Amino acid sequence: MPLRVVVAGATGVVGRTLLPRLGEREHHVTALVRKPERLEGVPADEVAVADVLDPDGLAERVRAAEPDVVVDLTSGFSAADRDEGLRRTAELRARGSKNLLDAAAQAGARRFIAQSMTAAYQPHGHDVLDEDSPLWTEAPDGWGEVVRSIASMEEELLTRAGIEGFVLRYGSLYGPDTAYAPGGELHARVCGSELPLVEEGMGLTSFTHVDDAAGVILEFLEGGDPGAYNVVDNEPAECSEWLPAYARMAGGPAPVSLTLDQAKAQLDWLTVHQLTEQRGATNFRIRETLGWRPTWPSWREGFASLFGLWPG
Ligand SMILES: NC(=O)c1ccc[n+]([C@@H]2O[C@H](COP(=O)([O-])OP(=O)(O)OC[C@H]3O[C@@H](n4cnc5c(N)ncnc54)[C@H](OP(=O)(O)O)[C@@H]3O)[C@@H](O)[C@H]2O)c1
């Protein structure tokens, strides 16, 4: 059945992938954006101009859109400076997402779909974590602020009466126009030998292709039960595996090897954490409850497709 869907963050990487697919299914789409010119041809039935940090303007625009479902794809991570990106994202999760949830509830929306991240799990015990694993709210520095803001957004959403809340915990997003694509931030770091293997390269990453990040939202517009879901591929990978493979496919140099002490002296805390102790996530819950299967089951094919090395 066609639904009325409001998408905040429609100009972002996942938003640009999602909006055409919503249109193909004949949903009525309101793109909620700060600057309409940034939509650049992305199809939407209506464009509503609002900043999620401005609760009054936001509530008015969302009410006018009469949504059945509201999707929050806002993020501050695209800021040029990493610390600024963390600060903006924490603010968006702490205030912006709450404003949007309030606006959605007041407008009578039945569902609210929010994005979270598997990178927020506390590294402990098993290598591959499920949705009941604790988020790392005690993490240091700016990362701790981001995780605390995510945890409080998730709790607010999943306990709010009168609206069904869905939390989609993505892995590291890759695909066209992401940090992993040619010209993206991660691509530049790998090709510039700025991302090393540290010790045994034991940090785990779960990946999510943007096609899957967008596709799963389509599934949850009507299907599934409220709750938190890891939306990741089938193959969490150690850094020692994915980083050399990515460098090879990107045509970059093989990653250099550093000791932990060298890495700590040369890299920021978050990068060292990701390369050495981060854990992966399992998609078991979403496979079992929704029957979801990733279009890109492994980063291996996904990375290859980014560099024209995968057929089709
Ligand atoms: N990238 C990853 O690896 C990753 C991993 C896990 C989860 N996620 C989450 O997945 C979601 C989609 O990510 P993405 O990569 O598509 O994000 P993105 O490309 O960085 O886009 C972010 C979007 O947020 C909008 N935005 C920022 N501040 C806003 C504000 N104050 N009011 C209204 N809109 C605002 C931006 O609009 P403007 O055009 O106005 O700037 C843009 O449309 C995000 O929630 C992100 O946190 C990402």
CSV table of C-alpha atoms and ligand atoms in Angstrom, one decimal:
chain,number,residue,atom,x,y,z
A,1,MET,CA,0.0,0.0,0.0
A,2,PRO,CA,1.4,3.4,-0.8
A,3,LEU,CA,2.4,5.3,2.3
A,4,ARG,CA,3.3,8.9,3.1
A,5,VAL,CA,6.9,8.9,4.1
A,6,VAL,CA,9.0,11.8,5.4
A,7,VAL,CA,12.8,11.4,5.0
A,8,ALA,CA,15.2,13.6,7.0
A,9,GLY,CA,18.7,13.5,5.6
A,10,ALA,CA,17.4,12.9,2.1
A,11,THR,CA,20.4,14.6,0.6
A,12,GLY,CA,22.8,12.1,2.2
A,13,VAL,CA,24.3,9.0,0.7
A,14,VAL,CA,21.6,6.6,1.9
A,15,GLY,CA,18.9,9.2,1.3
A,16,ARG,CA,19.9,9.5,-2.4
A,17,THR,CA,19.7,5.8,-2.8
A,18,LEU,CA,16.4,5.5,-0.9
A,19,LEU,CA,14.3,8.2,-2.5
A,20,PRO,CA,14.1,6.8,-6.0
A,21,ARG,CA,13.3,3.4,-4.6
A,22,LEU,CA,10.4,4.8,-2.5
A,23,GLY,CA,9.2,6.5,-5.7
A,24,GLU,CA,9.3,3.2,-7.7
A,25,ARG,CA,7.0,1.7,-5.0
A,26,GLU,CA,4.6,4.7,-5.4
A,27,HIS,CA,5.1,5.9,-1.9
A,28,HIS,CA,4.4,9.6,-1.4
A,29,VAL,CA,7.8,11.1,-0.3
A,30,THR,CA,8.5,14.3,1.5
A,31,ALA,CA,12.2,15.1,1.5
A,32,LEU,CA,13.0,17.1,4.6
A,33,VAL,CA,16.2,19.1,3.9
A,34,ARG,CA,18.1,22.2,5.0
A,35,LYS,CA,19.0,23.2,1.5
A,36,PRO,CA,16.8,22.1,-1.3
A,37,GLU,CA,19.4,22.7,-4.0
A,38,ARG,CA,21.4,19.8,-2.5
A,39,LEU,CA,18.8,17.4,-3.6
A,40,GLU,CA,20.1,17.9,-7.2
A,41,GLY,CA,17.5,15.9,-9.1
A,42,VAL,CA,16.8,13.3,-6.4
A,43,PRO,CA,13.0,12.6,-6.9
A,44,ALA,CA,10.6,13.6,-4.2
A,45,ASP,CA,6.9,14.5,-4.3
A,46,GLU,CA,7.4,17.4,-1.9
A,47,VAL,CA,10.3,19.2,-0.4
A,48,ALA,CA,10.1,20.5,3.2
A,49,VAL,CA,12.8,22.9,4.4
A,50,ALA,CA,13.7,22.4,8.0
A,51,ASP,CA,16.6,21.9,10.4
A,52,VAL,CA,16.1,19.1,12.8
A,53,LEU,CA,17.7,21.2,15.5
A,54,ASP,CA,14.9,23.8,15.2
A,55,PRO,CA,12.0,22.0,16.9
A,56,ASP,CA,9.3,24.5,16.0
A,57,GLY,CA,9.9,24.8,12.3
A,58,LEU,CA,10.4,21.1,12.1
A,59,ALA,CA,7.1,20.2,13.9
A,60,GLU,CA,5.2,22.5,11.5
A,61,ARG,CA,6.8,20.9,8.3
A,62,VAL,CA,6.3,17.4,9.6
A,63,ARG,CA,2.7,18.0,10.5
A,64,ALA,CA,2.0,19.5,7.1
A,65,ALA,CA,3.4,16.3,5.5
A,66,GLU,CA,0.9,14.1,7.3
A,67,PRO,CA,3.3,11.1,7.5
A,68,ASP,CA,2.6,7.5,8.1
A,69,VAL,CA,6.3,6.8,8.5
A,70,VAL,CA,9.3,9.1,9.4
A,71,VAL,CA,12.8,8.1,8.5
A,72,ASP,CA,15.8,9.8,10.2
A,73,LEU,CA,19.0,9.6,8.1
A,74,THR,CA,20.7,12.7,9.5
A,75,SER,CA,24.4,12.6,10.4
A,76,GLY,CA,27.2,15.1,11.1
A,77,PHE,CA,30.0,12.8,10.1
A,78,SER,CA,30.6,14.4,6.7
A,79,ALA,CA,32.2,17.4,8.5
A,80,ALA,CA,35.8,17.9,7.3
A,81,ASP,CA,37.2,17.7,10.8
A,82,ARG,CA,36.7,14.4,12.5
A,83,ASP,CA,36.2,15.8,16.1
A,84,GLU,CA,33.7,18.3,14.6
A,85,GLY,CA,31.9,15.4,12.9
A,86,LEU,CA,31.7,13.6,16.3
A,87,ARG,CA,30.4,16.7,18.0
A,88,ARG,CA,27.7,17.4,15.3
A,89,THR,CA,26.6,13.7,15.3
A,90,ALA,CA,26.2,13.6,19.0
A,91,GLU,CA,24.2,16.8,18.9
A,92,LEU,CA,22.0,15.4,16.1
A,93,ARG,CA,21.3,12.2,18.0
A,94,ALA,CA,20.8,14.0,21.4
A,95,ARG,CA,18.5,16.8,20.1
A,96,GLY,CA,17.8,16.5,16.4
A,97,SER,CA,16.5,12.9,16.5
A,98,LYS,CA,14.4,13.7,19.6
A,99,ASN,CA,12.9,16.7,17.9
A,100,LEU,CA,12.1,14.6,14.9
A,101,LEU,CA,10.5,11.9,17.0
A,102,ASP,CA,8.4,14.4,18.8
A,103,ALA,CA,7.3,16.0,15.5
A,104,ALA,CA,6.5,12.5,14.1
A,105,ALA,CA,4.4,11.5,17.1
A,106,GLN,CA,2.5,14.8,17.1
A,107,ALA,CA,1.8,14.5,13.4
A,108,GLY,CA,0.3,11.0,14.0
A,109,ALA,CA,3.0,8.9,12.3
A,110,ARG,CA,2.7,5.2,13.0
A,111,ARG,CA,6.4,4.3,12.6
A,112,PHE,CA,9.7,6.0,13.1
A,113,ILE,CA,12.9,4.5,11.5
A,114,ALA,CA,16.2,5.6,13.0
A,115,GLN,CA,19.8,4.7,12.1
A,116,SER,CA,22.4,3.7,14.6
A,117,MET,CA,25.7,1.9,14.3
A,118,THR,CA,27.2,-1.5,15.2
A,119,ALA,CA,30.5,0.4,15.9
A,120,ALA,CA,28.9,1.7,19.1
A,121,TYR,CA,29.0,-1.8,20.8
A,122,GLN,CA,31.3,-2.2,23.7
A,123,PRO,CA,34.1,-4.5,22.7
A,124,HIS,CA,33.9,-7.5,25.0
A,125,GLY,CA,33.7,-11.2,25.0
A,126,HIS,CA,32.6,-12.6,21.7
A,127,ASP,CA,34.0,-11.4,18.4
A,128,VAL,CA,30.6,-11.0,16.8
A,129,LEU,CA,27.9,-9.2,18.9
A,130,ASP,CA,24.2,-9.3,18.7
A,131,GLU,CA,21.6,-6.6,19.5
A,132,ASP,CA,21.5,-7.4,23.2
A,133,SER,CA,25.1,-6.5,23.6
A,134,PRO,CA,25.7,-3.2,25.5
A,135,LEU,CA,26.6,0.0,23.7
A,136,TRP,CA,29.9,1.5,24.9
A,137,THR,CA,28.6,4.5,26.8
A,138,GLU,CA,31.8,4.7,28.8
A,139,ALA,CA,34.0,5.0,25.7
A,140,PRO,CA,36.6,7.8,25.8
A,141,ASP,CA,36.4,11.4,24.4
A,142,GLY,CA,34.1,12.4,21.6
A,143,TRP,CA,33.3,8.8,20.7
A,144,GLY,CA,31.8,8.3,24.2
A,145,GLU,CA,29.6,11.4,23.6
A,146,VAL,CA,28.4,10.0,20.3
A,147,VAL,CA,27.6,6.5,21.8
A,148,ARG,CA,25.8,8.1,24.8
A,149,SER,CA,23.7,10.2,22.5
A,150,ILE,CA,22.9,7.1,20.4
A,151,ALA,CA,22.0,5.0,23.4
A,152,SER,CA,19.6,7.7,24.8
A,153,MET,CA,18.0,8.2,21.3
A,154,GLU,CA,17.5,4.4,21.0
A,155,GLU,CA,16.0,4.1,24.4
A,156,GLU,CA,13.7,7.1,23.9
A,157,LEU,CA,12.5,5.7,20.5
A,158,LEU,CA,12.0,2.1,21.7
A,159,THR,CA,10.0,3.0,24.8
A,160,ARG,CA,7.9,5.8,23.3
A,161,ALA,CA,4.2,5.0,23.5
A,162,GLY,CA,2.0,5.5,20.5
A,163,ILE,CA,4.6,5.1,17.7
A,164,GLU,CA,6.5,2.0,16.6
A,165,GLY,CA,10.2,2.5,16.8
A,166,PHE,CA,12.8,0.8,14.6
A,167,VAL,CA,16.6,1.2,15.2
A,168,LEU,CA,18.7,0.1,12.3
A,169,ARG,CA,22.3,-0.4,13.4
A,170,TYR,CA,24.4,-0.2,10.3
A,171,GLY,CA,28.0,-1.4,9.9
A,172,SER,CA,30.6,0.7,8.2
A,173,LEU,CA,28.7,2.1,5.1
A,174,TYR,CA,30.4,1.6,1.8
A,175,GLY,CA,29.3,1.9,-1.9
A,176,PRO,CA,29.2,4.7,-4.4
A,177,ASP,CA,29.8,8.2,-2.9
A,178,THR,CA,30.8,6.8,0.5
A,179,ALA,CA,34.2,7.2,2.1
A,180,TYR,CA,35.2,3.9,0.5
A,181,ALA,CA,34.6,5.0,-3.1
A,182,PRO,CA,37.4,6.5,-5.2
A,183,GLY,CA,37.9,10.1,-3.9
A,184,GLY,CA,36.4,9.3,-0.5
A,185,GLU,CA,38.1,9.8,2.8
A,186,LEU,CA,39.0,6.1,3.5
A,187,HIS,CA,40.1,5.6,-0.1
A,188,ALA,CA,42.5,8.6,0.3
A,189,ARG,CA,43.8,7.3,3.6
A,190,VAL,CA,44.5,3.8,2.2
A,191,CYS,CA,46.1,5.1,-1.0
A,192,GLY,CA,48.2,7.5,1.1
A,193,SER,CA,49.5,4.7,3.3
A,194,GLU,CA,47.8,6.4,6.3
A,195,LEU,CA,45.8,3.3,7.5
A,196,PRO,CA,48.2,0.7,8.8
A,197,LEU,CA,47.9,-2.8,10.1
A,198,VAL,CA,48.4,-2.6,13.9
A,199,GLU,CA,50.0,-5.6,15.6
A,200,GLU,CA,48.0,-8.6,14.3
A,201,GLY,CA,45.2,-6.4,12.8
A,202,MET,CA,42.6,-8.0,15.0
A,203,GLY,CA,40.0,-5.2,15.0
A,204,LEU,CA,36.8,-6.4,13.4
A,205,THR,CA,34.5,-4.4,11.0
A,206,SER,CA,31.0,-5.3,9.9
A,207,PHE,CA,30.1,-3.7,6.6
A,208,THR,CA,26.9,-2.5,5.0
A,209,HIS,CA,26.5,-1.6,1.4
A,210,VAL,CA,24.4,1.5,0.8
A,211,ASP,CA,22.0,-0.5,-1.4
A,212,ASP,CA,21.3,-2.7,1.7
A,213,ALA,CA,21.1,0.3,4.1
A,214,ALA,CA,18.4,1.8,1.9
A,215,GLY,CA,16.7,-1.5,1.0
A,216,VAL,CA,16.1,-2.5,4.5
A,217,ILE,CA,14.2,0.7,5.2
A,218,LEU,CA,11.7,-0.3,2.5
A,219,GLU,CA,11.2,-3.6,4.3
A,220,PHE,CA,10.5,-1.8,7.6
A,221,LEU,CA,8.0,0.7,6.2
A,222,GLU,CA,5.3,-1.9,6.9
A,223,GLY,CA,6.9,-5.2,7.9
A,224,GLY,CA,8.8,-6.4,11.0
A,225,ASP,CA,8.4,-5.8,14.7
A,226,PRO,CA,9.6,-2.7,16.5
A,227,GLY,CA,13.1,-3.0,18.0
A,228,ALA,CA,16.8,-2.8,17.2
A,229,TYR,CA,18.4,-4.7,14.3
A,230,ASN,CA,21.9,-5.1,13.1
A,231,VAL,CA,21.9,-4.4,9.4
A,232,VAL,CA,25.2,-5.8,8.3
A,233,ASP,CA,26.6,-8.2,5.8
A,234,ASN,CA,27.3,-11.9,6.5
A,235,GLU,CA,31.1,-11.5,6.9
A,236,PRO,CA,32.5,-9.4,9.7
A,237,ALA,CA,36.2,-9.1,8.8
A,238,GLU,CA,39.4,-8.6,10.7
A,239,CYS,CA,41.4,-5.6,9.6
A,240,SER,CA,44.3,-8.0,8.6
A,241,GLU,CA,41.9,-9.4,6.0
A,242,TRP,CA,39.8,-6.5,4.6
A,243,LEU,CA,42.4,-3.7,4.6
A,244,PRO,CA,45.0,-5.5,2.4
A,245,ALA,CA,42.2,-6.7,0.1
A,246,TYR,CA,40.7,-3.2,-0.2
A,247,ALA,CA,44.2,-1.7,-0.9
A,248,ARG,CA,44.8,-4.2,-3.6
A,249,MET,CA,41.4,-3.6,-5.3
A,250,ALA,CA,41.9,0.2,-5.0
A,251,GLY,CA,45.3,-0.1,-6.7
A,252,GLY,CA,47.0,1.4,-3.6
A,253,PRO,CA,50.1,0.4,-1.7
A,254,ALA,CA,49.9,-2.6,0.8
A,255,PRO,CA,49.3,-1.3,4.3
A,256,VAL,CA,52.3,-0.7,6.5
A,257,SER,CA,52.6,-2.6,9.8
A,258,LEU,CA,52.9,-0.7,13.1
A,259,THR,CA,53.2,-1.8,16.7
A,260,LEU,CA,50.5,-0.7,19.1
A,261,ASP,CA,52.8,1.9,20.6
A,262,GLN,CA,53.7,3.3,17.2
A,263,ALA,CA,50.0,3.4,16.2
A,264,LYS,CA,49.0,5.2,19.5
A,265,ALA,CA,51.8,7.8,18.8
A,266,GLN,CA,50.7,8.4,15.2
A,267,LEU,CA,47.0,7.9,15.0
A,268,ASP,CA,43.9,9.2,16.9
A,269,TRP,CA,42.3,7.0,19.6
A,270,LEU,CA,39.2,6.1,17.5
A,271,THR,CA,41.3,4.8,14.6
A,272,VAL,CA,43.5,2.7,16.8
A,273,HIS,CA,40.3,1.3,18.5
A,274,GLN,CA,38.8,0.4,15.2
A,275,LEU,CA,42.0,-1.2,13.9
A,276,THR,CA,42.7,-3.2,17.0
A,277,GLU,CA,39.7,-4.0,19.3
A,278,GLN,CA,36.4,-3.1,17.6
A,279,ARG,CA,34.0,-6.1,17.3
A,280,GLY,CA,31.8,-7.2,14.5
A,281,ALA,CA,28.0,-7.8,14.5
A,282,THR,CA,25.7,-10.6,13.5
A,283,ASN,CA,22.6,-10.1,11.3
A,284,PHE,CA,20.9,-13.2,12.7
A,285,ARG,CA,17.9,-11.3,14.2
A,286,ILE,CA,16.9,-9.5,11.0
A,287,ARG,CA,17.4,-12.7,9.0
A,288,GLU,CA,15.2,-14.7,11.3
A,289,THR,CA,12.5,-12.2,12.0
A,290,LEU,CA,12.2,-10.4,8.7
A,291,GLY,CA,13.7,-13.0,6.3
A,292,TRP,CA,16.0,-10.2,5.2
A,293,ARG,CA,19.1,-11.2,3.1
A,294,PRO,CA,21.7,-8.6,2.1
A,295,THR,CA,22.0,-7.9,-1.6
A,296,TRP,CA,25.7,-7.7,-0.9
A,297,PRO,CA,26.4,-10.7,1.4
A,298,SER,CA,30.1,-9.9,1.7
A,299,TRP,CA,32.3,-6.8,1.4
A,300,ARG,CA,34.5,-8.9,-0.9
A,301,GLU,CA,32.0,-8.6,-3.8
A,302,GLY,CA,31.0,-5.1,-2.7
A,303,PHE,CA,34.5,-3.7,-2.7
A,304,ALA,CA,35.1,-5.3,-6.0
A,305,SER,CA,32.1,-3.7,-7.5
A,306,LEU,CA,33.3,-0.3,-6.3
A,307,PHE,CA,36.4,-0.7,-8.5
A,308,GLY,CA,34.7,-2.2,-11.5
A,309,LEU,CA,36.1,-5.7,-10.7
A,310,TRP,CA,32.8,-7.4,-10.2
A,311,PRO,CA,30.6,-8.5,-13.1
A,312,GLY,CA,27.2,-6.8,-13.6
B,1,LIG,N1,28.6,6.3,7.3
B,1,LIG,C1,28.6,5.2,8.0
B,1,LIG,O1,29.6,4.4,8.1
B,1,LIG,C2,27.5,5.0,9.0
B,1,LIG,C3,27.5,3.9,9.8
B,1,LIG,C4,26.4,3.6,10.6
B,1,LIG,C5,25.3,4.5,10.6
B,1,LIG,N2,25.3,5.6,9.8
B,1,LIG,C6,24.1,6.4,9.8
B,1,LIG,O2,23.4,6.2,8.6
B,1,LIG,C7,22.6,7.4,8.3
B,1,LIG,C8,22.8,7.8,6.9
B,1,LIG,O3,24.2,8.1,6.7
B,1,LIG,P1,24.7,8.8,5.4
B,1,LIG,O4,26.1,8.3,5.2
B,1,LIG,O5,23.7,8.7,4.3
B,1,LIG,O6,24.8,10.3,5.9
B,1,LIG,P2,25.4,11.6,5.1
B,1,LIG,O7,25.6,11.2,3.7
B,1,LIG,O8,26.5,12.2,5.9
B,1,LIG,O9,24.1,12.6,5.1
B,1,LIG,C9,23.8,13.2,6.3
B,1,LIG,C10,22.5,13.9,6.1
B,1,LIG,O10,22.1,14.6,7.3
B,1,LIG,C11,21.6,15.9,6.9
B,1,LIG,N3,21.7,16.8,8.1
B,1,LIG,C12,22.8,17.1,8.8
B,1,LIG,N4,22.5,17.9,9.8
B,1,LIG,C13,21.2,18.2,9.7
B,1,LIG,C14,20.3,19.1,10.4
B,1,LIG,N5,20.7,19.8,11.4
B,1,LIG,N6,19.0,19.1,9.9
B,1,LIG,C15,18.5,18.4,8.9
B,1,LIG,N7,19.4,17.6,8.2
B,1,LIG,C16,20.7,17.5,8.6
B,1,LIG,C17,22.5,16.3,5.8
B,1,LIG,O11,21.9,17.4,5.1
B,1,LIG,P3,22.7,18.6,4.4
B,1,LIG,O12,22.6,18.3,2.9
B,1,LIG,O13,21.8,19.8,4.7
B,1,LIG,O14,24.0,18.6,5.0
B,1,LIG,C18,22.5,15.0,5.0
B,1,LIG,O15,21.3,14.9,4.2
B,1,LIG,C19,23.0,8.4,9.3
B,1,LIG,O16,22.0,8.5,10.4
B,1,LIG,C20,24.3,7.9,9.8
B,1,LIG,O17,24.6,8.4,11.2
B,1,LIG,C21,26.3,5.8,9.0
